[in-house]
Every structure is written in C-alpha cells, then in structure tokens.
Coordinates of C-alpha atoms in Angstrom, one line a residue:
X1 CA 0.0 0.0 0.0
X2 CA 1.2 3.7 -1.0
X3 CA 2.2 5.8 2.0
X4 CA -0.1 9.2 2.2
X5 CA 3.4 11.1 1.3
X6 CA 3.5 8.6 -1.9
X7 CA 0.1 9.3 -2.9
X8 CA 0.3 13.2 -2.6
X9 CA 3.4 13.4 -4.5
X10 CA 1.7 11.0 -7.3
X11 CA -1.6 12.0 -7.6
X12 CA -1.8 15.7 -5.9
X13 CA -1.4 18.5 -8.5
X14 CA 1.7 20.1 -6.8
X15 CA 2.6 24.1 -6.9
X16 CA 6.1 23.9 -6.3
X17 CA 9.2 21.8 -6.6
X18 CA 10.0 21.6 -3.0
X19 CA 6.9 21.3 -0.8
X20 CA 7.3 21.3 2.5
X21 CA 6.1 17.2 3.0
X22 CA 5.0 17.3 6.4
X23 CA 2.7 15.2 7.4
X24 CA 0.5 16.0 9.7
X25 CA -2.1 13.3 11.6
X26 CA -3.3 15.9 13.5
X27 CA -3.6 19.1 15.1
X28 CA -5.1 21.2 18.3
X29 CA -4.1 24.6 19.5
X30 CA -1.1 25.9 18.2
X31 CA 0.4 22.3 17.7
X32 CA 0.6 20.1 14.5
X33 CA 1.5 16.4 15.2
X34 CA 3.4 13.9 12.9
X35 CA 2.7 10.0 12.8
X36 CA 5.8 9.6 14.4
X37 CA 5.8 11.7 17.2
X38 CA 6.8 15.2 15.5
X39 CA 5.1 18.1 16.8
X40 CA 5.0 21.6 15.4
X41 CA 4.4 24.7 17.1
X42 CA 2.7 26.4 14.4
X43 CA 3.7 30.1 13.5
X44 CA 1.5 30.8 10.7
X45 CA -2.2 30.2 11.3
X46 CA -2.6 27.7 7.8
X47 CA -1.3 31.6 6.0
X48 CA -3.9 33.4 8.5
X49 CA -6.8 30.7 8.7
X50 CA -6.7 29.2 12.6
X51 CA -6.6 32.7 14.5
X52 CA -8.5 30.5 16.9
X53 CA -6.1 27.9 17.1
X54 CA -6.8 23.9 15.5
X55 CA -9.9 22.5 17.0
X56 CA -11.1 25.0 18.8
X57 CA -13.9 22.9 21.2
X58 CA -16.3 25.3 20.5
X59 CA -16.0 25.6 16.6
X60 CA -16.1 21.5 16.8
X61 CA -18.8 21.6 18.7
X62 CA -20.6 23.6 16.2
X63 CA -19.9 21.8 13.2
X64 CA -21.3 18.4 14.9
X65 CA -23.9 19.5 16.0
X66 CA -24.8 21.3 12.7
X67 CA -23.8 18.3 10.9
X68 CA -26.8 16.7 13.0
X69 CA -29.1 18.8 10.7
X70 CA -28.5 18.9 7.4
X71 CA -25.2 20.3 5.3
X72 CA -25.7 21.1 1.5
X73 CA -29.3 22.1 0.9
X74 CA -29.6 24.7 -2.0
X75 CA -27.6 27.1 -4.1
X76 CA -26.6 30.3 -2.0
X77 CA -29.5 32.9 -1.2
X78 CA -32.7 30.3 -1.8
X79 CA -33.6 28.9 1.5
X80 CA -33.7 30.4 4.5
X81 CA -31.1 28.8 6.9
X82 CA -30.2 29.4 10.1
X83 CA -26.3 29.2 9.9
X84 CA -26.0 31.9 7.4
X85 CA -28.8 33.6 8.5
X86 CA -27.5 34.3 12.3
X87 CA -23.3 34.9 10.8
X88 CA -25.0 37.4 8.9
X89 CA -26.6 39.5 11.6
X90 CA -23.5 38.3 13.8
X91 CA -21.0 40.1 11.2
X92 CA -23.1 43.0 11.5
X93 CA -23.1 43.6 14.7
X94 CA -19.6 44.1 14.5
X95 CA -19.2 46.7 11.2
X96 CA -20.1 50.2 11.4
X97 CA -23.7 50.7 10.4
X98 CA -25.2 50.3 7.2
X99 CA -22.7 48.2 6.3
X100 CA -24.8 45.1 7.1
X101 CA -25.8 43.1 3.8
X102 CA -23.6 39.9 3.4
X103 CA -22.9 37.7 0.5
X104 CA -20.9 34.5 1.1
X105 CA -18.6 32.5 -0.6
X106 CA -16.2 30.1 -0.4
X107 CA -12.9 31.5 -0.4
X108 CA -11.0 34.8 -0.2
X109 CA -10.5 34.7 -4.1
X110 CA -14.3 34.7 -4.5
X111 CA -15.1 37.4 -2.6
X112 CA -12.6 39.4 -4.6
X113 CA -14.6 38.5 -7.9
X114 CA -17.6 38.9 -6.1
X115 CA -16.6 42.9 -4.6
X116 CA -15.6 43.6 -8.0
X117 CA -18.3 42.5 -10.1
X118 CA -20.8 44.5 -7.7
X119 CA -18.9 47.5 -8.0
X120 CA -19.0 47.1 -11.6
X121 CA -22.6 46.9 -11.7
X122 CA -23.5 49.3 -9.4
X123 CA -21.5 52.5 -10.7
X124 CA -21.9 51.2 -14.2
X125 CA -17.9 51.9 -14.6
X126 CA -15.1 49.7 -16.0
X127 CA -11.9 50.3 -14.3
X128 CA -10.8 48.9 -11.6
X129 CA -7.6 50.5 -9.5
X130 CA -5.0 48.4 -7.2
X131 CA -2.1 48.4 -5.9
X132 CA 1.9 47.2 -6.3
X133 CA 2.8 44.3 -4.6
X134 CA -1.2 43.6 -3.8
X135 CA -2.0 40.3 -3.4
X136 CA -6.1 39.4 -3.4
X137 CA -5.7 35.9 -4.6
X138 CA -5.1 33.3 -7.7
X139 CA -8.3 33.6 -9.9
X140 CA -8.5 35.4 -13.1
X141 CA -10.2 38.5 -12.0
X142 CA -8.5 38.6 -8.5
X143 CA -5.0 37.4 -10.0
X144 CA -5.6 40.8 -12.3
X145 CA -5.6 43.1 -9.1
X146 CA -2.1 41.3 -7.9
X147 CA 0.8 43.9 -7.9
X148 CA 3.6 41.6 -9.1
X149 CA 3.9 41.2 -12.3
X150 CA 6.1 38.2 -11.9
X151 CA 3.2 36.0 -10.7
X152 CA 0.8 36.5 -13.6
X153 CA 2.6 37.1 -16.6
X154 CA 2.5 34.1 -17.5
X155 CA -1.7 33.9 -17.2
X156 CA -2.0 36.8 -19.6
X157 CA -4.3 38.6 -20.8
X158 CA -5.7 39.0 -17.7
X159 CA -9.2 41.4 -17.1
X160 CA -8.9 44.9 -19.2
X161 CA -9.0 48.6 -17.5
X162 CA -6.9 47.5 -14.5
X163 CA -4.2 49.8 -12.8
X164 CA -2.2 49.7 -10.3
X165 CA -0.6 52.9 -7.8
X166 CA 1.9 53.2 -5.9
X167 CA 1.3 51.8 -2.7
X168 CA 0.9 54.7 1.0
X169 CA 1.7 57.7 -2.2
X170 CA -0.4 60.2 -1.5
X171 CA 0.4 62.0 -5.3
X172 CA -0.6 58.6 -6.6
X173 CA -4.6 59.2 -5.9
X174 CA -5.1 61.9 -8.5
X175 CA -5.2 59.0 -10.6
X176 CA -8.8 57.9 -8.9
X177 CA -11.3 59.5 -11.4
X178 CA -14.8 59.5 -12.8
X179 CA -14.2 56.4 -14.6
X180 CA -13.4 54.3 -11.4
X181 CA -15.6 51.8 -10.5
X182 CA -13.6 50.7 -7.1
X183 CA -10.3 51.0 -5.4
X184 CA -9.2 47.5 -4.0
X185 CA -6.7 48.0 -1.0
X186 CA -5.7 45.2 1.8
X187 CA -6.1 47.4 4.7
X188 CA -2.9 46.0 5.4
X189 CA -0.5 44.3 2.5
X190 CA 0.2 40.7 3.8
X191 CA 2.3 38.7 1.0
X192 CA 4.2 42.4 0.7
X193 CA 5.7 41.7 4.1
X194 CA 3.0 42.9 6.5
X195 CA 3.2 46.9 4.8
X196 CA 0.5 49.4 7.5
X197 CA -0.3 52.5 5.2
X198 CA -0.5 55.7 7.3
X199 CA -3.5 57.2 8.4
X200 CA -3.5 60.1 6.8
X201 CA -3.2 58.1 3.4
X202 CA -5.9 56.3 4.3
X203 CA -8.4 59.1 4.8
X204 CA -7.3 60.9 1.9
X205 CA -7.8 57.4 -0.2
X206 CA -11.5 56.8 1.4
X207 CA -11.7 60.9 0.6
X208 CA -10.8 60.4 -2.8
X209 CA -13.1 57.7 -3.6
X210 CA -16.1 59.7 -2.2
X211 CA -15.1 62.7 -4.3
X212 CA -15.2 60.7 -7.7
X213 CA -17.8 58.3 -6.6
X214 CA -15.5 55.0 -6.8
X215 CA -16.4 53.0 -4.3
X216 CA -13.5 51.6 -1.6
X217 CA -13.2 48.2 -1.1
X218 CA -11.5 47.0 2.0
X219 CA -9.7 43.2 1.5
X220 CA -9.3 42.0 5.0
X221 CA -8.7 38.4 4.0
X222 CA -5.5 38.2 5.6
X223 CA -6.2 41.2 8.1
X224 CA -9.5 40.6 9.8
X225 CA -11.1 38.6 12.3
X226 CA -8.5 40.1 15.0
X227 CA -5.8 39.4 13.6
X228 CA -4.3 43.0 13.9
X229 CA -6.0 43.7 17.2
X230 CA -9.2 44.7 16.7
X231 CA -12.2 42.8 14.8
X232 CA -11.5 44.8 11.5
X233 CA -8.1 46.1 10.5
X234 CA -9.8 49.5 9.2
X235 CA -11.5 50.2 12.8
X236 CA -8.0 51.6 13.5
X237 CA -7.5 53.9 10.4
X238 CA -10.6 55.8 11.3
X239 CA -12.6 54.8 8.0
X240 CA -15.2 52.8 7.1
X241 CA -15.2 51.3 2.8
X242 CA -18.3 50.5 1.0
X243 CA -17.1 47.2 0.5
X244 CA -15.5 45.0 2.6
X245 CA -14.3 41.2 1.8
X246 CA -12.9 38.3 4.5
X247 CA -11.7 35.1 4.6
X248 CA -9.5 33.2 6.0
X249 CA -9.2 33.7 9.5
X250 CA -13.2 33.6 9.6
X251 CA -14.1 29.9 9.3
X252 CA -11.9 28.6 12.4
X253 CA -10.3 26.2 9.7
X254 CA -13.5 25.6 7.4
X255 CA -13.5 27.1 3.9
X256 CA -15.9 30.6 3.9
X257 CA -15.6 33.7 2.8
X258 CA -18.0 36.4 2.1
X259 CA -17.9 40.3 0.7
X260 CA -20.0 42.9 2.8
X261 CA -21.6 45.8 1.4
X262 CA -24.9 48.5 2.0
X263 CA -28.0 47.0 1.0
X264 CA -28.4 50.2 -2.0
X265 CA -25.1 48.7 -3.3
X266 CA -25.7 44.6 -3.0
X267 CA -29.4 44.7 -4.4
X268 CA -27.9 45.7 -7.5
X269 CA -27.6 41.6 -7.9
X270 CA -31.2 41.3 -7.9
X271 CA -32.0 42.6 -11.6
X272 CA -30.2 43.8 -14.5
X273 CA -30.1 40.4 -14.7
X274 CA -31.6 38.8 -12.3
X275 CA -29.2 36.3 -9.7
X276 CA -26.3 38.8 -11.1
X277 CA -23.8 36.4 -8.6
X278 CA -24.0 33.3 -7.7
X279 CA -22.9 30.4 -6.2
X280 CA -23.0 26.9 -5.0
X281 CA -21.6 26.2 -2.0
X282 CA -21.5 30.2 -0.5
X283 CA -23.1 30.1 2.6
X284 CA -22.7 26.1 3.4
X285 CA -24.6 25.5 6.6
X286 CA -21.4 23.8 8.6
X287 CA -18.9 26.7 7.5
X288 CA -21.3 29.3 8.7
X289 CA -21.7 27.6 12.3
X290 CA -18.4 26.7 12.7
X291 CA -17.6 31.2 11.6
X292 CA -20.2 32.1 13.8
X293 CA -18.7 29.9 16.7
X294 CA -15.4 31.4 16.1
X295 CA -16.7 35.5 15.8
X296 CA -18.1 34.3 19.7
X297 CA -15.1 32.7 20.6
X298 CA -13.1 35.8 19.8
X299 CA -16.0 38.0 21.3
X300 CA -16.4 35.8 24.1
X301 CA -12.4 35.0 25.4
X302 CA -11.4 38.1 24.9
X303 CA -8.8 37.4 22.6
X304 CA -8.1 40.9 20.8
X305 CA -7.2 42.0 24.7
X306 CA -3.5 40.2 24.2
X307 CA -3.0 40.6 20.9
X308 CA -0.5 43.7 21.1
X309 CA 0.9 42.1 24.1
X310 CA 1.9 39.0 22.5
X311 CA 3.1 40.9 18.9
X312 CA 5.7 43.0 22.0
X313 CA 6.7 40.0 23.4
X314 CA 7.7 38.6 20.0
X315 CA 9.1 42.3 19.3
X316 CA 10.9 41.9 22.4
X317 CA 12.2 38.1 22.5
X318 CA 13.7 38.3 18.2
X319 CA 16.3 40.6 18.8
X320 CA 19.6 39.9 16.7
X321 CA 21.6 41.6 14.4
X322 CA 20.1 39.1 11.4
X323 CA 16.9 40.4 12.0
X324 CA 17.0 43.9 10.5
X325 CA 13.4 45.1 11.4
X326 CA 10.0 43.6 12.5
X327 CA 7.1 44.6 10.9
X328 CA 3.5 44.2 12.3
X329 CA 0.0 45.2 13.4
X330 CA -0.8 43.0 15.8
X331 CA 0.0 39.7 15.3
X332 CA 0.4 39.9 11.6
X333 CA 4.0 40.2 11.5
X334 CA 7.2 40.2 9.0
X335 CA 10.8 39.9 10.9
X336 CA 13.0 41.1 8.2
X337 CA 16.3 39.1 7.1
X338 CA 19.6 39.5 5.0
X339 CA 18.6 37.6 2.0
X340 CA 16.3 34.9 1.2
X341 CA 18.9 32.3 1.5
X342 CA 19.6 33.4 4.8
X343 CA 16.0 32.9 5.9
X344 CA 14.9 30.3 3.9
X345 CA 17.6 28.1 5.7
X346 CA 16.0 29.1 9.4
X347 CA 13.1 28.5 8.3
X348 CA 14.0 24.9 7.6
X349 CA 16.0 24.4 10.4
X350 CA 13.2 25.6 12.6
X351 CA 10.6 23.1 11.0
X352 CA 13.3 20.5 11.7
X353 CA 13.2 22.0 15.2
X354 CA 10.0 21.9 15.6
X355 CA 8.6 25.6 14.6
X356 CA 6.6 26.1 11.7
X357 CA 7.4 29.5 9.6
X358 CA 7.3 30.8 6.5
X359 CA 8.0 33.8 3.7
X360 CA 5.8 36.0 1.7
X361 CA 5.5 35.8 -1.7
X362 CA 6.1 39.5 -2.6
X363 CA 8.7 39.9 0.3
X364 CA 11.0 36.7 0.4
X365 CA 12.9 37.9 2.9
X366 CA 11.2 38.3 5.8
X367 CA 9.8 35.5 7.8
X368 CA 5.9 35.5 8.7
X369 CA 4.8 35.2 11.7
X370 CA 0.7 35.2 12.2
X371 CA 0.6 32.8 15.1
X372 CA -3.4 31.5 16.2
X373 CA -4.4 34.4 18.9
X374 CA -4.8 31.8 21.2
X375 CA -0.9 31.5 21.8
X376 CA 0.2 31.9 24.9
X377 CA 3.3 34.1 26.4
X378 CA 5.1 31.0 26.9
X379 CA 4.7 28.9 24.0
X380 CA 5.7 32.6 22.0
X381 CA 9.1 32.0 24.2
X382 CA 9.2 29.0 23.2
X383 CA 9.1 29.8 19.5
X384 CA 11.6 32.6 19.6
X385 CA 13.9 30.3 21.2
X386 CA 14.0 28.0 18.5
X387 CA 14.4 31.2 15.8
X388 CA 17.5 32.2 17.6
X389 CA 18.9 28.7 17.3
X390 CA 18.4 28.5 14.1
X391 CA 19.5 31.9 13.2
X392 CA 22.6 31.1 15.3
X393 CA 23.6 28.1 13.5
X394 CA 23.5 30.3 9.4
X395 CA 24.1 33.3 10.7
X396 CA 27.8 34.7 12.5
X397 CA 29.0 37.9 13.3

C-alpha cells in the first residue's frame, strides 16, 4: 500500500518543486502532530486561517452539531437557513452601520470576484484600480488586481481597464477619477511583508473615492477577524469602505468567505439580470456555524485583549543583528532578514526544530509570523527560542 506522502506526490497537482512534506495526523491549538511523534508549534495560522487555534472545542462543537441537521441544501441565497442567517446578523453587529448586507462564498478569491463585479454593476464603470505588490488571490479576475507582475505574466491577458498605484503615495490618488468603479486595497498588504499604510493616506484614499464616486473596497482576507488587534483592520484607520471582503481567518479552519456591502449597493444583484452572482456552496450551513462559533469565541475569550501584548513579546524576544526590522500590526508580523537564503535556511532548520514558519511571496525575505491568537506568552518563548537557534547556526557575526 502507497504511504499518504507517496500518494500526494503522485496523484496531488503540486505548486512547487519543494513542498514542505509534512505530514501531519493531527492538530489542536497551536500544535501540529506527525505519525511519528513530531510536533510543530505552528507560526503561521494555515497563512492566517486558525486565529483560533486547531480545533477550537467550540468551533467543533458547532460543526457536529450542525452536521446533525443537514449540510448542503440549495444554491446560495434560496432557503432560509439558520447558519448563514445568524453569521450574517453576527458580522453586522460588528461593522459600522449600514454596512450590514452579506454575500458568502467560499474562499477569499471569490469574494474578490464577487466585490468587483458588484462595484461594476452598481456604478456602471469599467476600471478597476489596485495596488503594487497587492496580493487578493489566484483567480483570473483577482490574479488581475495582484501587484507583481512576476506571478501572472504568464496567465495573460488578464481582465482589461486594470491599474495599479503606488502603494501609502499620496500623489498617486489623483489617478482615482470618474471612470473608477472601485479601489481594492488590503487594509494591510500581507504577501508584501505585513506593509501598514499611514492614516493620513488612508483618509485621503477613502476621501478620494467619495469625491469621484469610486467606491473603496477593504480586502481584509489576511487582516480581519482580529488578527491585527481589533475585529476589523480599518477600525484603526478611522474609516469605514463601501465594500469590505474576508476570509480566512473567519471559518476557524473551514472554507468561507463572504464580501459585505450596504443593502443600496448589493441589491444591485437582484435585476439587471436577475441572480447577477452566484454560487453553490457560499453560505454552506457547517462553514457558517463553525464562523459564527469562532466570531463568539473571539468576542467571548477576549482574545483581541492580548494581541498587542503577545506581537511585544515577539518584538521583544527576536532581537539579533540578522533580524534587521519587525514589521507588524498585531500579530500579523514580518521579521526582516539579509537575504532569502539566509532565511529560507531558518526556516527549515526551525521546522526540523519543531517551529513552523514561512516567507511571503512578494517579500521573500522576511519570515511570517501570524501565530493563532490563542498563543500563549510562553509557548511565543518557546518559539523565539527555537528562531534564535536556528539563526545562530547560518548566521555569525
């Protein structure tokens, strides 16, 4: 019989030539375990997914006992259900108001499409306007809004009457005009090395927009559910977009996403034609329970109290001259390196350590660190301690 490592290099479509092949039986916390004993302390969330660490006994709890119901009933927006129904009014509570109408999906790079075929429709404009070194996910239209022109030139062409600014220029948003349909900005860049624009930019952006009559859409797909510190990344900018898309970090390790708008701006999906978005599997009854149990969990354990705490502490325990700078807002972080040699060798001496890191794809060297929020002061020690080795043994001075 075929081990499971044989079968995935045989049969699973592969993205790179050097995966990382761990295999993982299971997981709970902040710990990934091997068949053979190995355990991970894991720095990176699944790329931002498990800000409520693996099998969190309250997001289990609600996916068995919605799976004692019914899963898969209808396409999205036909039946009245009470999983999407109460994440809706959940997510609402937590958004400024009039920002309560909720379309979901099933991934980050849907609600991308979605934001951007809404704003389309609804200001009956063409162009759309991003940003270098943006990153808003891997699907045609999305990949089209990506700021690195090395990870789609080979997909071209990609969608028409897309442009990209300068990322925190201020000069840059003269270029926002009457023929913009949207501005798509990550409130804060993740695979550009964790890059906070200024406050002032951001006002002047969300300004902008309002002047021309573009309409701002906020990607916190990377960014939200607490991951910076508070609910929503843009709570702490002092501005509020007219569309705002999640993922990720929202499902407590099931797949769900969803875009977020005003009810004037989403019924423009009801005619002109008629079911103007769609989709299957948006909305599925377990993913919703299993976000809503993790929105509570977050609500409920207080978990945005520690997050700037915890983001110090790692601030406070990586200090060495091979770490140039750390990066962060909250505990979405980037600790800075020489080269990507130089950190792509910690990195693999941590894993073999027992730390799970990574890089970003737009910033390869800097090492990520978006840890669940559930971490504790001493398992952060913990991790640091096992950076340092490794930076000791590729790095001298």
């Amino acid at each position: 019989m075929l081990s499971a490592r044989q079968l995935f290099l045989q049969h699973q479509a592969q993205t790179t030539d050097f995966p990382l092949l761990l295999e993982v039986e299971r997981a709970e916390g902040v710990f990934m375990y091997g068949p053979n004993g190995e355990k991970y302390l894991d720095l990176i969330s699944g790329i931002g997914v498990s800000n409520v660490g693996h099998r969190h006994p309250k997001v289990i709890s609600a996916i068995e006992d919605q799976l004692g119901k019914y899963l898969h009933l209808m396409v999205y927006g036909e039946i009245v259900q009470a999983p999407p129904a109460q994440l809706a009014h959940a997510l609402a509570q937590t958004l400024p108001a009039g920002l309560d109408n909720v379309y979901f999906v099933s991934s980050g790079s849907e609600a991308i499409e979605g934001a951007m075929k809404l704003a389309k429709r609804f200001t009956g404009r063409t162009e759309i306007i991003a940003f270098d070194k943006a990153y808003h996910g891997s699907t045609q239209g999305a990949l089209s809004l990506n700021g690195a022109e090395s990870f789609k030139r080979s997909f071209r062409p990609l969608l028409p009457d897309v442009n990209h600014l300068q990322h925190n220029h201020l000069p840059d948003l003269e270029k926002i005009t009457h023929r913009t349909a949207a501005v798509v900005i990550e409130t804060v860049q993740g695979e550009a090395g964790v890059r906070v624009p200024s406050k002032d930019y951001m006002k002047a952006l969300r300004a902008r927009c309002t002047e021309v009559g573009a309409l701002l859409v906020l990607d916190e797909i990377q960014c939200g559910f607490g991951r910076t510190g508070t609910f929503w990344a843009f709570e702490q900018f002092g501005i509020t977009p007219d569309i705002l898309t999640c993922a990720k970090g929202m499902g407590g390790g099931m797949p769900i996403g969803a875009f977020i708008s005003r009810q004037e701006i989403m019924h423009s999906f009801k005619n002109d034609p008629m079911l103007g978005h769609i989709t299957t599997f948006g909305g599925h009854p377990v993913s919703c329970a299993a976000s809503l149990a993790t929105l509570k969990v977050i609500q409920e354990e207080g978990l945005l109290n520690q997050v700037n705490a915890k983001a110090e502490r790692f601030k406070q325990r990586l200090t060495h001259p091979a770490i140039k700078s750390i990066r962060n807002l909250g505990l979405m972080m980037a600790a800075e390196m020489e080269s990507f040699e130089v950190l792509k060798a910690v990195i693999d001496t941590a894993i073999l350590k027992g730390v799970l890191t990574d890089w970003f794809l737009f910033c390869d060297n800097s090492m990520r660190l978006a840890p669940p929020l559930t971490i504790t002061f001493e398992e952060i020690d913990l991790a640091c301690d096992i950076i340092l080795e490794a930076i000791e043994e590729h790095v001298h001075f």
